[in-house]
Each structure stands twice: as C-alpha cells, then as structure tokens.
PDB file of C-alpha atoms in Angstrom:
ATOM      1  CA  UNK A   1    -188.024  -2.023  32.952  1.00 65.00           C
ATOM      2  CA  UNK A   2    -186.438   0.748  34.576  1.00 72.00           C
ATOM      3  CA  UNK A   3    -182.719   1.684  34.134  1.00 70.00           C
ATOM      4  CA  UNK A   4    -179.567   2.334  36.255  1.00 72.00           C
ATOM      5  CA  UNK A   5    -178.956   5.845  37.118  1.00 66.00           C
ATOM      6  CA  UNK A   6    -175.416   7.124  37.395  1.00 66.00           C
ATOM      7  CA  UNK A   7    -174.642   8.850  40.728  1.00 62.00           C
ATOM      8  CA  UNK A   8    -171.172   9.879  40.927  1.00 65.00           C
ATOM      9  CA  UNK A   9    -167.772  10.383  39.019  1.00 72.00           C
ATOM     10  CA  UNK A  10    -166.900   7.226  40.766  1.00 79.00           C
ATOM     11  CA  UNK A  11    -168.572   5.423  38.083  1.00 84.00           C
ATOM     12  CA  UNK A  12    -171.268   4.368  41.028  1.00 91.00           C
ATOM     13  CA  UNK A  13    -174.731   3.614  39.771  1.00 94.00           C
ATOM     14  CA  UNK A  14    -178.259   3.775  41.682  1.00 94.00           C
ATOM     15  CA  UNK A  15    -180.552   0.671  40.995  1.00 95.00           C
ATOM     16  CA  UNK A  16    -183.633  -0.006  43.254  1.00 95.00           C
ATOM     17  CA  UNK A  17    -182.657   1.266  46.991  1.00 96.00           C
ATOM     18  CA  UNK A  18    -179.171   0.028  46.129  1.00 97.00           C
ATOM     19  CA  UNK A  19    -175.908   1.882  45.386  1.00 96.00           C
ATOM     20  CA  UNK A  20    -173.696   0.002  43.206  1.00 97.00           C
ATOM     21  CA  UNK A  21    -169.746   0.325  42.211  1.00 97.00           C
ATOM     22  CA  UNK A  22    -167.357  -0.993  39.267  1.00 97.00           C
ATOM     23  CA  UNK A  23    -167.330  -4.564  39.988  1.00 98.00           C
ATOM     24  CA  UNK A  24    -163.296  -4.728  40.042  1.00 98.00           C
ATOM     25  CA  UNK A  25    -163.044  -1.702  42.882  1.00 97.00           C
ATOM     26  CA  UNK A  26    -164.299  -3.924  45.384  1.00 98.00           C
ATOM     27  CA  UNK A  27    -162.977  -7.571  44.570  1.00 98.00           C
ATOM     28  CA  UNK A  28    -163.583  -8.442  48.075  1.00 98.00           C
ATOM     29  CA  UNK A  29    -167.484  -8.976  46.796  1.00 98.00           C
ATOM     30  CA  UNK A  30    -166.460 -11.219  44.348  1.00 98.00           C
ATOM     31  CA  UNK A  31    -165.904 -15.548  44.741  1.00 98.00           C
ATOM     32  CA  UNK A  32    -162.753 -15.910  42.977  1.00 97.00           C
ATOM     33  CA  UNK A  33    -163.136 -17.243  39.301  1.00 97.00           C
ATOM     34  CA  UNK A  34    -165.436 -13.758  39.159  1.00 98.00           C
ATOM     35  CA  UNK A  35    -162.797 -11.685  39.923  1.00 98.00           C
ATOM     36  CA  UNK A  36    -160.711 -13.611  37.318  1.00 98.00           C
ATOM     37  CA  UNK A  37    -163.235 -13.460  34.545  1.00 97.00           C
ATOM     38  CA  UNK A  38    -163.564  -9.909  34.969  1.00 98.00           C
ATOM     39  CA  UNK A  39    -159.723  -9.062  34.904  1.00 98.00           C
ATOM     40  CA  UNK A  40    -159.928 -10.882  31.596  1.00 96.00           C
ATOM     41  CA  UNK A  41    -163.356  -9.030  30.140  1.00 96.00           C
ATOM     42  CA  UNK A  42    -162.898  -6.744  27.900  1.00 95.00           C
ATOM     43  CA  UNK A  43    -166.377  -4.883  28.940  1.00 95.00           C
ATOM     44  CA  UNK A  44    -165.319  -4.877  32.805  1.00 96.00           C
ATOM     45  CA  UNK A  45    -166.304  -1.303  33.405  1.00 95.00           C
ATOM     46  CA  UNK A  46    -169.663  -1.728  32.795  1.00 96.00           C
ATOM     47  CA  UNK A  47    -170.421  -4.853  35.291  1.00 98.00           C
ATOM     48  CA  UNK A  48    -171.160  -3.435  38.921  1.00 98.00           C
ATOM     49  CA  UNK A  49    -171.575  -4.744  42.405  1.00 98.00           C
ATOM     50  CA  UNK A  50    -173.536  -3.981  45.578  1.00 98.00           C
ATOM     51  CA  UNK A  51    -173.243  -5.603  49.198  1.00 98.00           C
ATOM     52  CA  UNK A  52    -176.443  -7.376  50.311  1.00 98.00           C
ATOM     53  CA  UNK A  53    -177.827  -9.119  53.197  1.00 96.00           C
ATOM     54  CA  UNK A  54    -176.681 -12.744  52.373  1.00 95.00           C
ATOM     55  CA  UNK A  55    -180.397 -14.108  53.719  1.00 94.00           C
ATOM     56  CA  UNK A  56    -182.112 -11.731  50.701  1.00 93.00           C
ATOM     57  CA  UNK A  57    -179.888 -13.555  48.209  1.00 91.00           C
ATOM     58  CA  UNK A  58    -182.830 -15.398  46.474  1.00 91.00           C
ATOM     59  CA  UNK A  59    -184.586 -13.755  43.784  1.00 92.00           C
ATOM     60  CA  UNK A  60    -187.700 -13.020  45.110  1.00 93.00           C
ATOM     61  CA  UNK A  61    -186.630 -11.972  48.704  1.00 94.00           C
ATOM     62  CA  UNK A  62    -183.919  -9.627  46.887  1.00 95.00           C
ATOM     63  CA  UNK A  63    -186.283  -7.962  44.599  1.00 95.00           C
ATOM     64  CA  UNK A  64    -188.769  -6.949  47.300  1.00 96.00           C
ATOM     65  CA  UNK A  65    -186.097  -6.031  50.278  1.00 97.00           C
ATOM     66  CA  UNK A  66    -184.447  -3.379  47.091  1.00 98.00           C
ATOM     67  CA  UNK A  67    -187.210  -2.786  45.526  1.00 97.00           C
ATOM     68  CA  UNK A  68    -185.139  -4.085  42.094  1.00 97.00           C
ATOM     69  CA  UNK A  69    -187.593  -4.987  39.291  1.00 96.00           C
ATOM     70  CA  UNK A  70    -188.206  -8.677  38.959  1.00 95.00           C
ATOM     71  CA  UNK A  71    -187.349  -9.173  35.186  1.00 95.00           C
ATOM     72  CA  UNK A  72    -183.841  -7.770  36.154  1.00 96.00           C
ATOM     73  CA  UNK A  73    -183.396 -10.620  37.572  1.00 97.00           C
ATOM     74  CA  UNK A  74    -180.983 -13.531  35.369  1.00 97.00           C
ATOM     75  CA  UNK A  75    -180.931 -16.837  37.180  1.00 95.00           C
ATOM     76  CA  UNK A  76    -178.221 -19.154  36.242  1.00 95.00           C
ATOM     77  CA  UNK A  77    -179.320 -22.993  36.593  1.00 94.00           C
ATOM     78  CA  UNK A  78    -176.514 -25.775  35.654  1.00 95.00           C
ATOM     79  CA  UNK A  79    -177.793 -28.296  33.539  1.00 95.00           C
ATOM     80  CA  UNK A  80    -176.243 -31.619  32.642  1.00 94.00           C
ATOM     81  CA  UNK A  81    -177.025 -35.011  30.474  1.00 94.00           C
ATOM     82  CA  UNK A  82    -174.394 -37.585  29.416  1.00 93.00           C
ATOM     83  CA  UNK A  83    -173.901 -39.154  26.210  1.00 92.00           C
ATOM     84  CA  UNK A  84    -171.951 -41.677  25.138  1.00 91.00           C
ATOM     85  CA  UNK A  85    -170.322 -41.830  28.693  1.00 90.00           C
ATOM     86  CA  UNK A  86    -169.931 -38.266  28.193  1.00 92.00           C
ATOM     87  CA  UNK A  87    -171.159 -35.505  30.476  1.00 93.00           C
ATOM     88  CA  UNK A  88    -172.057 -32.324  29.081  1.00 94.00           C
ATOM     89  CA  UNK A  89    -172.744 -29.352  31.200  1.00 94.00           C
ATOM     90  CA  UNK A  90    -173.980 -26.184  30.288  1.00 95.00           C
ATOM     91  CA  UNK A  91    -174.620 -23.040  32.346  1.00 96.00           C
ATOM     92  CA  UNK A  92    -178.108 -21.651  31.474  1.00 97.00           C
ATOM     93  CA  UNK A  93    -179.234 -17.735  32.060  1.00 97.00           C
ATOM     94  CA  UNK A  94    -182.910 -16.693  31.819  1.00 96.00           C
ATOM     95  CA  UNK A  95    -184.452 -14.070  33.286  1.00 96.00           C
ATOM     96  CA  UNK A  96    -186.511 -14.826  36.721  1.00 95.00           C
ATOM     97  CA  UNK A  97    -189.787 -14.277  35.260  1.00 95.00           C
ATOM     98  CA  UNK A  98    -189.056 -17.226  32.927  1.00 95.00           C
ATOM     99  CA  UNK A  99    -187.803 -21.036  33.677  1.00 94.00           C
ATOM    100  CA  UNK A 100    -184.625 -22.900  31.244  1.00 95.00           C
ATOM    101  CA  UNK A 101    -186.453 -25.161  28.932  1.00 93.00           C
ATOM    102  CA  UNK A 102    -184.361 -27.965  30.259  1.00 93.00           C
ATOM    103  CA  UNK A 103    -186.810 -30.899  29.245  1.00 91.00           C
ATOM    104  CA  UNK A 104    -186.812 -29.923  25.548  1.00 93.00           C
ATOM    105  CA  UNK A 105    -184.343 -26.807  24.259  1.00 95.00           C
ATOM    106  CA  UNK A 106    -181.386 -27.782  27.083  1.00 94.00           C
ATOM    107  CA  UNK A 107    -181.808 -31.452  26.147  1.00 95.00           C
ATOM    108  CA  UNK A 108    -181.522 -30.970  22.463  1.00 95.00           C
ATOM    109  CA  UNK A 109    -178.381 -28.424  22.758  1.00 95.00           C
ATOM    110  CA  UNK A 110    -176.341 -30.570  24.643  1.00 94.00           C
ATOM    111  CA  UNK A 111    -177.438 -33.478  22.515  1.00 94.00           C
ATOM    112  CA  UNK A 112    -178.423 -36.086  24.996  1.00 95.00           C
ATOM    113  CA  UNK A 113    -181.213 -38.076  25.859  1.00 93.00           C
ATOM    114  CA  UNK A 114    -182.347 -36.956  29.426  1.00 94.00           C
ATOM    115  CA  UNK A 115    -180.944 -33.063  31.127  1.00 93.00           C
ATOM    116  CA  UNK A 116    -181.066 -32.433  34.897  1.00 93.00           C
ATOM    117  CA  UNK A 117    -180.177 -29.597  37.278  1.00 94.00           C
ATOM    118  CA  UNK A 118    -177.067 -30.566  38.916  1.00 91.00           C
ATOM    119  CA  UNK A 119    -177.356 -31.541  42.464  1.00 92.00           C
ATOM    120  CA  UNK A 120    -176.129 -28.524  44.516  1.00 92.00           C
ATOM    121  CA  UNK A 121    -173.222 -30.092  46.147  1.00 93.00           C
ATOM    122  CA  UNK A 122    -171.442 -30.769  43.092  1.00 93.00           C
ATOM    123  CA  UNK A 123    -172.412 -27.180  40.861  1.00 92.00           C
ATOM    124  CA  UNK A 124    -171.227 -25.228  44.294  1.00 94.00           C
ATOM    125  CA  UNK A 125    -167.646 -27.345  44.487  1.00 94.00           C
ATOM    126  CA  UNK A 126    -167.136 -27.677  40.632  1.00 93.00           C
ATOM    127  CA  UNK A 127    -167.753 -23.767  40.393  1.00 93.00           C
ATOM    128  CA  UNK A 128    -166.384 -22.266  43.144  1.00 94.00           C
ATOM    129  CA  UNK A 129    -169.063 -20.407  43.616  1.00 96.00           C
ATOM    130  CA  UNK A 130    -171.238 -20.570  46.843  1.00 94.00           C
ATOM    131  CA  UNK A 131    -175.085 -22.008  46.293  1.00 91.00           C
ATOM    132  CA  UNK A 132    -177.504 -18.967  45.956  1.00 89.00           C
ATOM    133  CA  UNK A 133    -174.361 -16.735  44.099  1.00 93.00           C
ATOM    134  CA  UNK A 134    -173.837 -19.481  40.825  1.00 95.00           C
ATOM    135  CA  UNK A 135    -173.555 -16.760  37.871  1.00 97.00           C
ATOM    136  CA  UNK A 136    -172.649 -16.787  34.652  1.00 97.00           C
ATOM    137  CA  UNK A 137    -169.223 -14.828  34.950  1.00 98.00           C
ATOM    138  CA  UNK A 138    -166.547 -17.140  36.154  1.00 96.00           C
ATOM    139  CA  UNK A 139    -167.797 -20.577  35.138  1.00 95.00           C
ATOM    140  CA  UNK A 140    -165.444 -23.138  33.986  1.00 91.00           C
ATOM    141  CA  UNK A 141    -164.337 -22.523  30.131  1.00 88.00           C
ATOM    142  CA  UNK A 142    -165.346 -26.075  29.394  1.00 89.00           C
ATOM    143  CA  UNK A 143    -169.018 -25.914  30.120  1.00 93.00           C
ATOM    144  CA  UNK A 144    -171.446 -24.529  27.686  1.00 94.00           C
ATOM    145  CA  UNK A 145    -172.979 -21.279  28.623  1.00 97.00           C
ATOM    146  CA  UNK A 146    -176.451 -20.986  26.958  1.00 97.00           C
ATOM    147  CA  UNK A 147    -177.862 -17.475  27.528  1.00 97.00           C
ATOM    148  CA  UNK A 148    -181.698 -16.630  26.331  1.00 96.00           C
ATOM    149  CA  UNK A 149    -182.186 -14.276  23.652  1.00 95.00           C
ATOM    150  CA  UNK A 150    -184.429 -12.356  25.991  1.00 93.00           C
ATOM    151  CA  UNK A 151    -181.422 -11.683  28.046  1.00 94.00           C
ATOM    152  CA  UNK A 152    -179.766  -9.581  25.862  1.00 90.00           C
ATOM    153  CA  UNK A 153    -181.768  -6.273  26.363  1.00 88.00           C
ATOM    154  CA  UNK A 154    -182.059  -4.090  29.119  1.00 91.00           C
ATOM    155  CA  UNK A 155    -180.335  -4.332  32.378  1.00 96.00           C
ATOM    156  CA  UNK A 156    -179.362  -7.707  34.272  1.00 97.00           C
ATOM    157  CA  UNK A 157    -178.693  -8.679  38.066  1.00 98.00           C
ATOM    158  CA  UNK A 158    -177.364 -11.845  38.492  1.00 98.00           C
ATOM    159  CA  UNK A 159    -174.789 -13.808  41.449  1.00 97.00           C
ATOM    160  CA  UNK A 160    -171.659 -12.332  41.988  1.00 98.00           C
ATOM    161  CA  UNK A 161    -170.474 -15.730  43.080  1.00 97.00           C
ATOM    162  CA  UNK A 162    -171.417 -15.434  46.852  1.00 97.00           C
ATOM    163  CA  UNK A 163    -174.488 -14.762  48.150  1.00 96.00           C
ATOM    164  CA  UNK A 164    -173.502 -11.439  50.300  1.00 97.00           C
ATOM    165  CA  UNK A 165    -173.733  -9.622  47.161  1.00 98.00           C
ATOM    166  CA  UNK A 166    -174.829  -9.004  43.379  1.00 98.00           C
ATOM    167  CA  UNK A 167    -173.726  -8.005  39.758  1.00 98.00           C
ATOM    168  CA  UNK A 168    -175.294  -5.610  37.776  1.00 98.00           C
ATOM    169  CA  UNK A 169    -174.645  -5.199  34.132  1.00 97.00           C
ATOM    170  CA  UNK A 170    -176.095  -4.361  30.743  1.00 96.00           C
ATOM    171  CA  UNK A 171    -177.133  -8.012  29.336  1.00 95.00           C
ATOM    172  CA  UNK A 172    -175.340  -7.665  26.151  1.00 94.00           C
ATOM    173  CA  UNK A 173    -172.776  -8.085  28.574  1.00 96.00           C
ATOM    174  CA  UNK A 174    -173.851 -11.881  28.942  1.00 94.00           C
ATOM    175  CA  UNK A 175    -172.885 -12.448  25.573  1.00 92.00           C
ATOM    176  CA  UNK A 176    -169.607 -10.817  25.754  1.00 92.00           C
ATOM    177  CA  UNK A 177    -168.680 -13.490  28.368  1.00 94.00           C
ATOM    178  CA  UNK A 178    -166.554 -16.334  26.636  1.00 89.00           C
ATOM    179  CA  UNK A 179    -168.228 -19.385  24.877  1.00 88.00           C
ATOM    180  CA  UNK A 180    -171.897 -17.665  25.578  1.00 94.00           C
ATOM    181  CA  UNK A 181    -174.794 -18.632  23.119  1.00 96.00           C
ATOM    182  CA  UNK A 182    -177.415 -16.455  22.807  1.00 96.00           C
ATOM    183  CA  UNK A 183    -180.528 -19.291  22.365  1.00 96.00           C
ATOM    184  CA  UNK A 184    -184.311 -18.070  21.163  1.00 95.00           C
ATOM    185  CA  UNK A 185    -186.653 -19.759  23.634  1.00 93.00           C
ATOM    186  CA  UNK A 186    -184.468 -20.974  26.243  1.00 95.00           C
ATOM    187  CA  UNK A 187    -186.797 -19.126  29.062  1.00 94.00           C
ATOM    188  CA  UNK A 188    -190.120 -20.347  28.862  1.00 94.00           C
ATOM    189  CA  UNK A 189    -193.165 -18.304  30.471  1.00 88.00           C
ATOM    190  CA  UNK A 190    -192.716 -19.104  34.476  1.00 75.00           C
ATOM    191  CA  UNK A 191    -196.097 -20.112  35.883  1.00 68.00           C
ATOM    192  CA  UNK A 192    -197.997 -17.714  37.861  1.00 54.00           C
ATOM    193  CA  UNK A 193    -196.000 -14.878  36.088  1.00 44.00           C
ATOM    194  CA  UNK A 194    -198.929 -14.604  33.457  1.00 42.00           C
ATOM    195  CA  UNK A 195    -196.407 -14.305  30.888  1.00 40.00           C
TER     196      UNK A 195
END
C-alpha cells in the first residue's frame, strides 16, 4: 500500500489526487464530537483531513474519484445485541477490503446471543455524526470500540464525521483512540475481493 507524502512545512500531506492538512487547522471539516476527540488525543498531529465531494463519500466511489488505494480504506459499522435487558454497542473498524465478523467474533465480544448493524437513524442521532461520515474518533466513551488487528499497519482513511470530507491517519492511531481493542479476525475476507 502506498504511503502519504509530505508536501509542505505546513505539515500538509499528498495522498491519492488529494491534499490533506492537520486535522485540528481546519475544524470546520470536522462533526463535532471529532473535533472534541482530537483536542483530547494525544497523537492529534498526525490525523489529517481533506475536503471531498459529499456524493463520493462511499468507499468505493471515493477511492476511484482520488485515486486512494482501496485497503486504505477503514469502515466503521455499529454493532449492537442486548443481554439481559442490556444493550451493548460496539463501534467496529475493518478495513474495506474486509467485512466485521458480526455473526460470530462481534457476537461473542459483546457477549450476547444475536448482533445487528444498528438501523441508521438511530447510529446517525446517537453519534452525532452524519450517515456515510460514522468514524471511529468521536464515538460515545460508553460503546465498545473493536478495531481489527489488520488495522494497525500502514495508513488509514476513515469518516471525519460528515460526509464532505475524510481523515487520514497512521492506524496505530486507531488504537490510541480511548477504550479501542485491537481484535485478530474481526475483518473477514470481503467477497469478490479474492482475499
């Protein structure tokens, strides 16, 4: 997988066709709890962000209109199950050439019998975070954040928390991020990726 190249004494980077800057120079790019988390990350200077077209916000569109490579790409999928009257909710990252093992490695983390996606209503208002944007950084402290191993190396772009733009940072990152759980297996092989 290729890597960022710095550009300026900005701190700007050059990924794909895209220039990006230090996340925290342009909060204006950033839904809300983003901009929070970062002010409270300790590795803040190396998370970046780039305007997009808000209609190329979905993985595959944005990875062909950038030319940004594919396995770049962390999508974050919320993930819920109840037990005992309780709901538990975690916040899963895998990279886009892979799919959350909800059915068996999700289910068994959150200890409960059946794990869905949550509807998209409820992850975008419980988040704050608009549908298409949903990332990692920023999610309520109280839900589980389960990241896959495979996440760890090598750059990541994931939501910035709205869809008219993206985060880039290195995914060790990911695991900087409060509560995060690095999990072996969590991204199985997507099909048709011939992984």
């Amino acid at each position: 997988m290729s890597e960022p190249t710095t550009t300026a004494a900005d701190g700007s980077v050059r990924y794909g066709t895209l220039t990006w800057v230090p996340a925290l120079q342009r909060p204006d790019l950033l839904a809300e709890p983003v901009r929070a988390a970062l002010e409270r990350l300790e590795e803040a200077d190396r998370v970046h962000v780039t305007e997009i077209d808000p209609e190329l916000a979905d993985t595959a569109a944005m990875t062909e209109a950038y030319e940004l490579p594919l396995e770049a790409s962390v999508n974050c999928v919320l993930v819920a199950g109840k037990r005992a009257g309780e709901e538990r909710v975690a916040a899963c990252a895998v990279r886009a050439t892979t799919r959350a093992d909800v059915n068996s490695t999700v289910r068994r983390l959150l200890d409960v019998r059946k794990a869905s996606f949550w509807p998209t209503d409820r992850a975008v208002e419980t988040s704050g975070m608009e549908y298409g944007g949903i990332t990692p950084v920023g999610l309520p402290a109280e839900w589980r954040l389960l990241v896959d191993a495979a996440v760890a190396g090598g750059p990541v772009i994931v939501g910035s928390g709205v869809r008219r733009s993206k985060l880039l940072l290195p995914g060790e990152v990911l695991l900087a991020l409060p509560g995060a759980e690095s999990v072996e297996g969590l991204g199985l092989a997507a099909q048709g990726t011939g992984e």
